[in-house]
Amino acid sequence: MDAASMLEVYRRDRRRLLGFLLSAAGGGGRALDLSRVDLDAVSADYALECVATGTQFSASEATRRYFDERRYPIMIGSPSGNSYFLLSRPQPFDSPPKEAAPSIGPQAPAQESSSSSAAQPRDFFRDAINTSGIGYGMRDDNLTDISSQQAKKVDILSLDLPRLNTELSDDDIRETAYEVLLASLFVSGKVHFSEEKREKKHKFLKGRRTKTEGSNPLPQVENGYAHILDLIRVQMEISESMDALTKRALRHINLRMVKGQIDVPRISLQLLSFVGKLDFPTERLRVQWQKRQANVLEELLLFSGSLEYDMSETLRIVLSKLKQTEDWTVSVPEGRVEVLTIIERYNAKLCALTKKFDLKDETYHWTQNCHFNFRLYEKLLCSVFDILEDGQLVEEADEILEAVRLTWPILGITEKLHNMFYAWALFQKFTQTGEIHLLKHASLQIQKLLLHHDIEEIELYTNSFICSVDACGSDRAVRLVDSALLKIKIWCRRQLENYHAHFSKRNYSIFEATLNLALLLVKTLTEDGCEEVTLIESPVECTPESKLVHLLVVRSIHAAYTQALISSDGRSETEFKHPLTILANELKLVADKECTEFSPILYKYYPEAQRVALIFLHMLYGKQLELFLERMDHLEISKEILAASNNFELFIAQKLYSMYGEAGSSFSNYLKPYMIGRFSSPLILQWLHGQHENVLEWTKRAIGIEDWAPLSVHEKQATSMVEVFRIVEESVDQFFNASLPLDIVHLRSLLIGITSSLQVYLLHMENQQVSGSTLRPKAPVLTRYTESMNPFAKRKLIEPTVPEEKVATKLNALTVPKLCVKLNTLQFIRDQLDALEEGIKQSWISVLSAARLLDYLSCMASGRAVSENLSSSDESVDELFTIFDDVRMTAVNITDTILNFIGTRAVFWDMRDSLLFSLYRESVEGACMHIFIPTIDQVLDQVCDLIVDVLRDQVVLRIFQACMEGLIWVLLDGGPSRAFLETDVVLMQQDLAMLKDLFIAEGQGLPLDIVEREAKQAQQILDLYMLKADTIIEMLINASDQMPHHHEVTSARRRHVHDAHTLLRVLCHKKDKIASTFLRIQYHLPRSSDYDDVPAKDVSSKVPMFSDMLKRGTSFNWSETGQQSFRIMKKKLQEATWQ
């Protein structure tokens, strides 16, 4: 609602409220007659004091207080944001005023409006005006001057009709308009009345009937206009009593018609002639009504430029008598008739003047009092808006308009003027409520207006109404119709020139309708002399519509940029960020809103709209960024700004590419890439160097305190490696989330840093390992089995293998559980490295996409074709990742080392005493395998609980292999305490089967074929024990013939079942006289009964090796080759230890 309309609503409500308060409690206990009190000149403070204290109300005192208060500035907040202080001298300690108080001047012209609703809807127009920097005045125009700037703002909401010279209020105009409508209905013969019938009360006004109204019979409309006329009365807020009074007075209005014509002065004279004092329910109503009629006559007759001086003075005196309402009622009827006759005579003289356009039904008042007639017509048109539901048209709007058309001959309205006024009324209501359907109706009316063409005489008449409007900072005289269209156009332009502030996704339909209306008016009344200067010029060949959309896009983007610039500067202090960072993020939101909400609509009228908006945003931010880059110094702030700028530029490039592809445009000349990479590359390398040092330091610290305990039940790797990868992944995330341009040099530096940290970790793990050979017991001396003849004879002790102190210290940290955690950690490294590599490759794809976008932007700016050379860099990137293969290979090698060690550790160290030194000792039956199965099973359970699934079978296999090696060691190198009969072999075969079943675990463990393969050698050795001694001796002789002549060390895993070493040891552990005799004669081996191989913790003496037995001869007949092979074997036996 505009300022003038709000002012009238305020005045009306103020009068009603003061009347209610003073009538109820302002008389000091007595009834108070307010009919002669001008409530507009009553001090509200004085009235409230009388009500509060019960003091008798004095009209003169109330008026004096009112005018005294006017001498001081209004102490209320104004929408423009100005604040004023009292005129008294300020004290030194007072706050200084923001502005000088406005001077008190003459009354400003009151601006009229077409809205009569007392409600205060949401002012859609005011939001747009205020956002554009235009104030919105709400003060009483009678109290202070309206500045020229404020007057121009209000003009947008009015048609700039000439001001009224009398004190006619908005309510007066509304009531007069209704009287004109009734008169037109009577004159046209559309209605007539019968006084026998009683008018039906409107359902929502039934409770408002007064006693006076109830006592008088009301005339009833007897035709089809009854419902419409009653609806119009309700819409225009006319009471039933005034409606009935007016109808009775206007029944014979056609008697005052002259040459079939009637005008507003004749209507007022008719009412004054037939309405008496007793027709009004209260004296106050009568006074107000009579003053209104007098003011109407004065406005239409006295201020006419066609009257001579004498006529004007006479008319002034007559009208003054009419205004003296008290004298009027007491005067004789002949006196009143004389006054009205004089007024009617002057009106007849005016109407007799020559018509300007010689149109049918033309009257003098069509042209001379058009400003008044047009205000009346605006009020009539506003009756189509529902007073109960703001912003909605009543269903009978078309019927109301049909009835209003009957006033055209009285008010001088043509089809073109009607279309203009109705479009203006719809448009004004839309600006107050924001209802989209009103805007669409207004657009349809404007289309009718632009397409309508009257005959030449009517066109001349319509174009004769001239208004003064502000255009390009100066006043221009334009036709009334053009003035309305120009104001609508200006409003739409102001809205659309900052559509980012005024519209959103919620009201995009209003945006589109407003744009359509602006485009509809683009060719109407161009603002000559106003050059539309923009930073990005539109193409010369553009249509006017395209040029307008181009201008709207540029100005709205610039307005949004300005708002973002102000916002970023204010937010930087609270968010502790540089304004450029916040600005880049804000402009990114602006660009996104432009592309998603506005560009799809703008594209219909201007395909280049989105390109222009994005390029303009890019250019505006680039100018700010360029100033910063010239003096860039602080590292962290620079990185933050460069990242935000790069993000913004990538977003612009992506939107441009997705919308327009590689198609060029003249607007690309405005593109100037930021070249962020030139400034960010050294910063990234510096950051990477620092990160590498930090990660390496954390890696060394983490592994230095690692105790190789599993992280959790489900996460079985070491905590240190989890921490290392966490730090590495954080570095990778920071690297790619830095939102800065990256190249192959940065990626290489990142991978080198990751590899260095992991290699340091793996090297530490590798240095903690010891050789598995240090855990295997030293091979005891070879003996031949003999029964002990003297159980009390002193035996020689065999010295056990004792590892070095340094190796023993390492062994404490190489327990089976810790080895399992190490294996899990190595597997974790390999898995995480694969995932890390895949993640980096995926992130690098995004980097390449960003690089392509930046290259696309550069190509568009320079006009060259988009290059495809970025795709060739994929191969070089793949070559970079081969650096991870070194880490994988190292992890695999260490894994193999630990796998080879873990079985040896479990069997040859942890189960040395419980298994190796106890199995089959003294007798097979007394120390068979089933005694030691629980120990092995316990180790397997521990391993399966700790090891990850992918490594479980490998670890279990290595333990099984170690068990087989241990069993073979017992069978071949078990020492003097172990000797086997052929009957013992059956039990040992059962033990082997039992051991295999343990590891097969009913199909849940190792595969059967693998178990059989690994147990094959042990089975073959047991098969040897089943042979006769003679057969084994013969096999030994044949094997000796085939032995190589060069020296070769044979380990347990490389030993063959039928080689000389194996056969010789089978004979040593076989309870057989032939075998014992052969070993005594051929090898001179000592008796087993002479040695004791019970392990002892403290052994001070050395057990001599029987090297001399190899120096003795042989009584067997060896061939020459056999003799030579046997000498080699004796040499090996002399140096052999169980490797």
CSV table of N, CA and C in Angstrom, one decimal, residues 860-931:
chain,number,residue,atom,x,y,z
A,860,MET,N,38.7,-20.5,-24.2
A,860,MET,CA,37.6,-19.6,-24.5
A,860,MET,C,38.1,-18.1,-24.5
A,861,ALA,N,38.9,-17.8,-23.5
A,861,ALA,CA,39.4,-16.4,-23.4
A,861,ALA,C,40.3,-16.0,-24.5
A,862,SER,N,41.1,-17.0,-25.0
A,862,SER,CA,42.1,-16.7,-26.1
A,862,SER,C,41.6,-17.0,-27.4
A,863,GLY,N,40.4,-17.6,-27.5
A,863,GLY,CA,39.8,-17.9,-28.8
A,863,GLY,C,40.4,-19.1,-29.5
A,864,ARG,N,41.3,-19.9,-28.9
A,864,ARG,CA,41.8,-21.1,-29.5
A,864,ARG,C,41.0,-22.3,-29.2
A,865,ALA,N,41.3,-23.4,-29.9
A,865,ALA,CA,40.5,-24.6,-29.7
A,865,ALA,C,40.9,-25.3,-28.4
A,866,VAL,N,40.0,-26.0,-27.9
A,866,VAL,CA,40.2,-26.7,-26.6
A,866,VAL,C,41.2,-27.9,-26.9
A,867,SER,N,42.2,-27.9,-26.1
A,867,SER,CA,43.3,-29.0,-26.3
A,867,SER,C,42.9,-30.3,-25.7
A,868,GLU,N,43.4,-31.4,-26.2
A,868,GLU,CA,43.2,-32.7,-25.7
A,868,GLU,C,44.4,-33.4,-25.1
A,869,ASN,N,45.4,-32.6,-24.8
A,869,ASN,CA,46.7,-33.2,-24.4
A,869,ASN,C,46.7,-33.7,-23.0
A,870,LEU,N,45.6,-33.4,-22.2
A,870,LEU,CA,45.6,-33.8,-20.8
A,870,LEU,C,45.3,-35.3,-20.7
A,871,SER,N,44.7,-35.9,-21.7
A,871,SER,CA,44.4,-37.4,-21.7
A,871,SER,C,45.7,-38.2,-21.8
A,872,SER,N,46.8,-37.6,-22.4
A,872,SER,CA,48.0,-38.4,-22.5
A,872,SER,C,48.8,-38.4,-21.2
A,873,SER,N,48.4,-37.7,-20.2
A,873,SER,CA,49.1,-37.7,-19.0
A,873,SER,C,48.7,-38.9,-18.1
A,874,ASP,N,47.7,-39.7,-18.5
A,874,ASP,CA,47.3,-40.8,-17.7
A,874,ASP,C,48.5,-41.8,-17.6
A,875,GLU,N,49.2,-42.1,-18.7
A,875,GLU,CA,50.3,-43.0,-18.7
A,875,GLU,C,51.4,-42.6,-17.7
A,876,SER,N,51.7,-41.3,-17.8
A,876,SER,CA,52.8,-40.8,-16.9
A,876,SER,C,52.3,-40.9,-15.4
A,877,VAL,N,51.0,-40.7,-15.1
A,877,VAL,CA,50.5,-40.9,-13.8
A,877,VAL,C,50.6,-42.3,-13.3
A,878,ASP,N,50.3,-43.3,-14.2
A,878,ASP,CA,50.4,-44.7,-13.9
A,878,ASP,C,51.9,-45.0,-13.6
A,879,GLU,N,52.8,-44.5,-14.3
A,879,GLU,CA,54.2,-44.7,-14.0
A,879,GLU,C,54.6,-44.2,-12.6
A,880,LEU,N,54.0,-43.1,-12.2
A,880,LEU,CA,54.3,-42.6,-10.9
A,880,LEU,C,53.9,-43.6,-9.8
A,881,PHE,N,52.8,-44.3,-10.0
A,881,PHE,CA,52.4,-45.1,-8.9
A,881,PHE,C,53.2,-46.4,-8.8
A,882,THR,N,54.1,-46.7,-9.7
A,882,THR,CA,55.0,-47.9,-9.6
A,882,THR,C,55.9,-47.7,-8.4
A,883,ILE,N,56.0,-46.5,-7.8
A,883,ILE,CA,56.8,-46.4,-6.6
A,883,ILE,C,56.2,-47.1,-5.5
A,884,PHE,N,54.8,-47.3,-5.5
A,884,PHE,CA,54.2,-48.1,-4.5
A,884,PHE,C,54.5,-49.6,-4.6
A,885,ASP,N,55.0,-50.1,-5.8
A,885,ASP,CA,55.3,-51.5,-6.0
A,885,ASP,C,56.5,-51.8,-5.1
A,886,ASP,N,57.4,-50.9,-4.9
A,886,ASP,CA,58.6,-51.2,-4.0
A,886,ASP,C,58.1,-51.4,-2.6
A,887,VAL,N,57.1,-50.7,-2.2
A,887,VAL,CA,56.6,-50.9,-0.8
A,887,VAL,C,55.9,-52.2,-0.7
A,888,ARG,N,55.1,-52.5,-1.8
A,888,ARG,CA,54.5,-53.8,-1.8
A,888,ARG,C,55.5,-55.0,-1.7
A,889,MET,N,56.5,-54.9,-2.6
A,889,MET,CA,57.5,-55.9,-2.6
A,889,MET,C,58.2,-56.1,-1.3
A,890,THR,N,58.6,-55.0,-0.6
A,890,THR,CA,59.2,-55.1,0.7
A,890,THR,C,58.2,-55.7,1.7
A,891,ALA,N,57.0,-55.4,1.6
A,891,ALA,CA,56.0,-56.0,2.6
A,891,ALA,C,55.9,-57.5,2.3
A,892,VAL,N,55.9,-57.9,1.0
A,892,VAL,CA,55.8,-59.3,0.7
A,892,VAL,C,57.0,-60.1,1.2
A,893,ASN,N,58.2,-59.5,1.0
A,893,ASN,CA,59.4,-60.2,1.5
A,893,ASN,C,59.4,-60.3,3.0
A,894,ILE,N,59.0,-59.3,3.7
A,894,ILE,CA,59.0,-59.4,5.1
A,894,ILE,C,58.0,-60.4,5.6
A,895,THR,N,56.8,-60.4,4.9
A,895,THR,CA,55.8,-61.4,5.2
A,895,THR,C,56.3,-62.8,5.0
A,896,ASP,N,57.0,-63.1,4.0
A,896,ASP,CA,57.6,-64.4,3.8
A,896,ASP,C,58.6,-64.7,4.8
A,897,THR,N,59.4,-63.7,5.2
A,897,THR,CA,60.4,-64.0,6.3
A,897,THR,C,59.7,-64.3,7.6
A,898,ILE,N,58.6,-63.6,7.9
A,898,ILE,CA,57.9,-63.9,9.2
A,898,ILE,C,57.2,-65.2,9.1
A,899,LEU,N,56.6,-65.5,7.9
A,899,LEU,CA,55.9,-66.8,7.8
A,899,LEU,C,56.9,-68.0,7.9
A,900,ASN,N,58.1,-67.8,7.4
A,900,ASN,CA,59.1,-68.9,7.5
A,900,ASN,C,59.6,-69.0,9.0
A,901,PHE,N,59.5,-67.9,9.7
A,901,PHE,CA,60.0,-67.9,11.0
A,901,PHE,C,59.0,-68.3,12.1
A,902,ILE,N,57.7,-68.0,11.8
A,902,ILE,CA,56.7,-68.3,12.8
A,902,ILE,C,56.5,-69.7,13.2
A,903,GLY,N,56.6,-70.6,12.1
A,903,GLY,CA,56.5,-72.0,12.4
A,903,GLY,C,57.7,-72.6,13.2
A,904,THR,N,58.8,-72.1,12.7
A,904,THR,CA,60.1,-72.5,13.4
A,904,THR,C,60.0,-72.0,14.9
A,905,ARG,N,59.6,-70.8,15.1
A,905,ARG,CA,59.5,-70.3,16.5
A,905,ARG,C,58.5,-71.1,17.3
A,906,ALA,N,57.4,-71.5,16.8
A,906,ALA,CA,56.4,-72.2,17.6
A,906,ALA,C,56.9,-73.6,17.9
A,907,VAL,N,57.5,-74.3,16.9
A,907,VAL,CA,57.8,-75.7,17.1
A,907,VAL,C,59.2,-75.9,17.7
A,908,PHE,N,60.2,-75.2,17.1
A,908,PHE,CA,61.6,-75.4,17.5
A,908,PHE,C,62.0,-74.6,18.7
A,909,TRP,N,61.2,-73.6,19.1
A,909,TRP,CA,61.6,-72.8,20.3
A,909,TRP,C,60.5,-72.9,21.4
A,910,ASP,N,59.3,-72.6,21.1
A,910,ASP,CA,58.3,-72.6,22.1
A,910,ASP,C,58.0,-74.0,22.5
A,911,MET,N,58.0,-75.0,21.6
A,911,MET,CA,57.7,-76.4,21.9
A,911,MET,C,58.9,-77.2,21.9
A,912,ARG,N,60.1,-76.6,22.1
A,912,ARG,CA,61.4,-77.4,22.1
A,912,ARG,C,61.4,-78.5,23.2
A,913,ASP,N,61.1,-78.0,24.4
A,913,ASP,CA,61.1,-79.0,25.5
A,913,ASP,C,59.9,-79.9,25.5
A,914,SER,N,58.7,-79.3,25.2
A,914,SER,CA,57.5,-80.1,25.3
A,914,SER,C,57.3,-81.0,24.2
A,915,LEU,N,57.9,-80.8,23.1
A,915,LEU,CA,57.7,-81.7,21.9
A,915,LEU,C,59.0,-82.3,21.4
A,916,LEU,N,59.9,-81.4,21.0
A,916,LEU,CA,61.1,-82.0,20.3
A,916,LEU,C,61.9,-82.9,21.2
A,917,PHE,N,62.2,-82.4,22.5
A,917,PHE,CA,63.0,-83.1,23.4
A,917,PHE,C,62.3,-84.2,24.1
A,918,SER,N,61.0,-84.4,23.9
A,918,SER,CA,60.2,-85.4,24.6
A,918,SER,C,59.6,-86.4,23.8
A,919,LEU,N,59.3,-86.1,22.5
A,919,LEU,CA,58.6,-87.1,21.6
A,919,LEU,C,59.5,-88.3,21.4
A,920,TYR,N,58.9,-89.5,21.6
A,920,TYR,CA,59.6,-90.8,21.4
A,920,TYR,C,60.8,-90.9,22.2
A,921,ARG,N,61.0,-90.2,23.3
A,921,ARG,CA,62.2,-90.3,24.1
A,921,ARG,C,62.1,-91.6,24.9
A,922,GLU,N,63.2,-92.4,24.9
A,922,GLU,CA,63.3,-93.7,25.6
A,922,GLU,C,62.5,-94.8,24.9
A,923,SER,N,61.2,-94.4,24.6
A,923,SER,CA,60.3,-95.4,24.0
A,923,SER,C,59.2,-94.7,23.2
A,924,VAL,N,58.7,-95.3,22.2
A,924,VAL,CA,57.7,-94.7,21.4
A,924,VAL,C,56.4,-94.8,22.1
A,925,GLU,N,56.1,-95.9,22.6
A,925,GLU,CA,54.8,-96.1,23.3
A,925,GLU,C,54.6,-95.1,24.5
A,926,GLY,N,55.7,-94.9,25.2
A,926,GLY,CA,55.6,-94.0,26.4
A,926,GLY,C,55.6,-92.5,26.1
A,927,ALA,N,56.0,-92.1,24.9
A,927,ALA,CA,56.0,-90.7,24.6
A,927,ALA,C,55.5,-90.5,23.1
A,928,CYS,N,54.3,-91.0,22.9
A,928,CYS,CA,53.8,-90.9,21.5
A,928,CYS,C,53.1,-89.5,21.3
A,929,MET,N,52.7,-89.3,20.1
A,929,MET,CA,52.2,-87.9,19.7
A,929,MET,C,51.0,-87.5,20.4
A,930,HIS,N,50.1,-88.3,20.8
A,930,HIS,CA,48.8,-87.9,21.3
A,930,HIS,C,49.0,-87.1,22.6
A,931,ILE,N,50.1,-87.3,23.3
A,931,ILE,CA,50.4,-86.6,24.5
A,931,ILE,C,50.7,-85.1,24.2
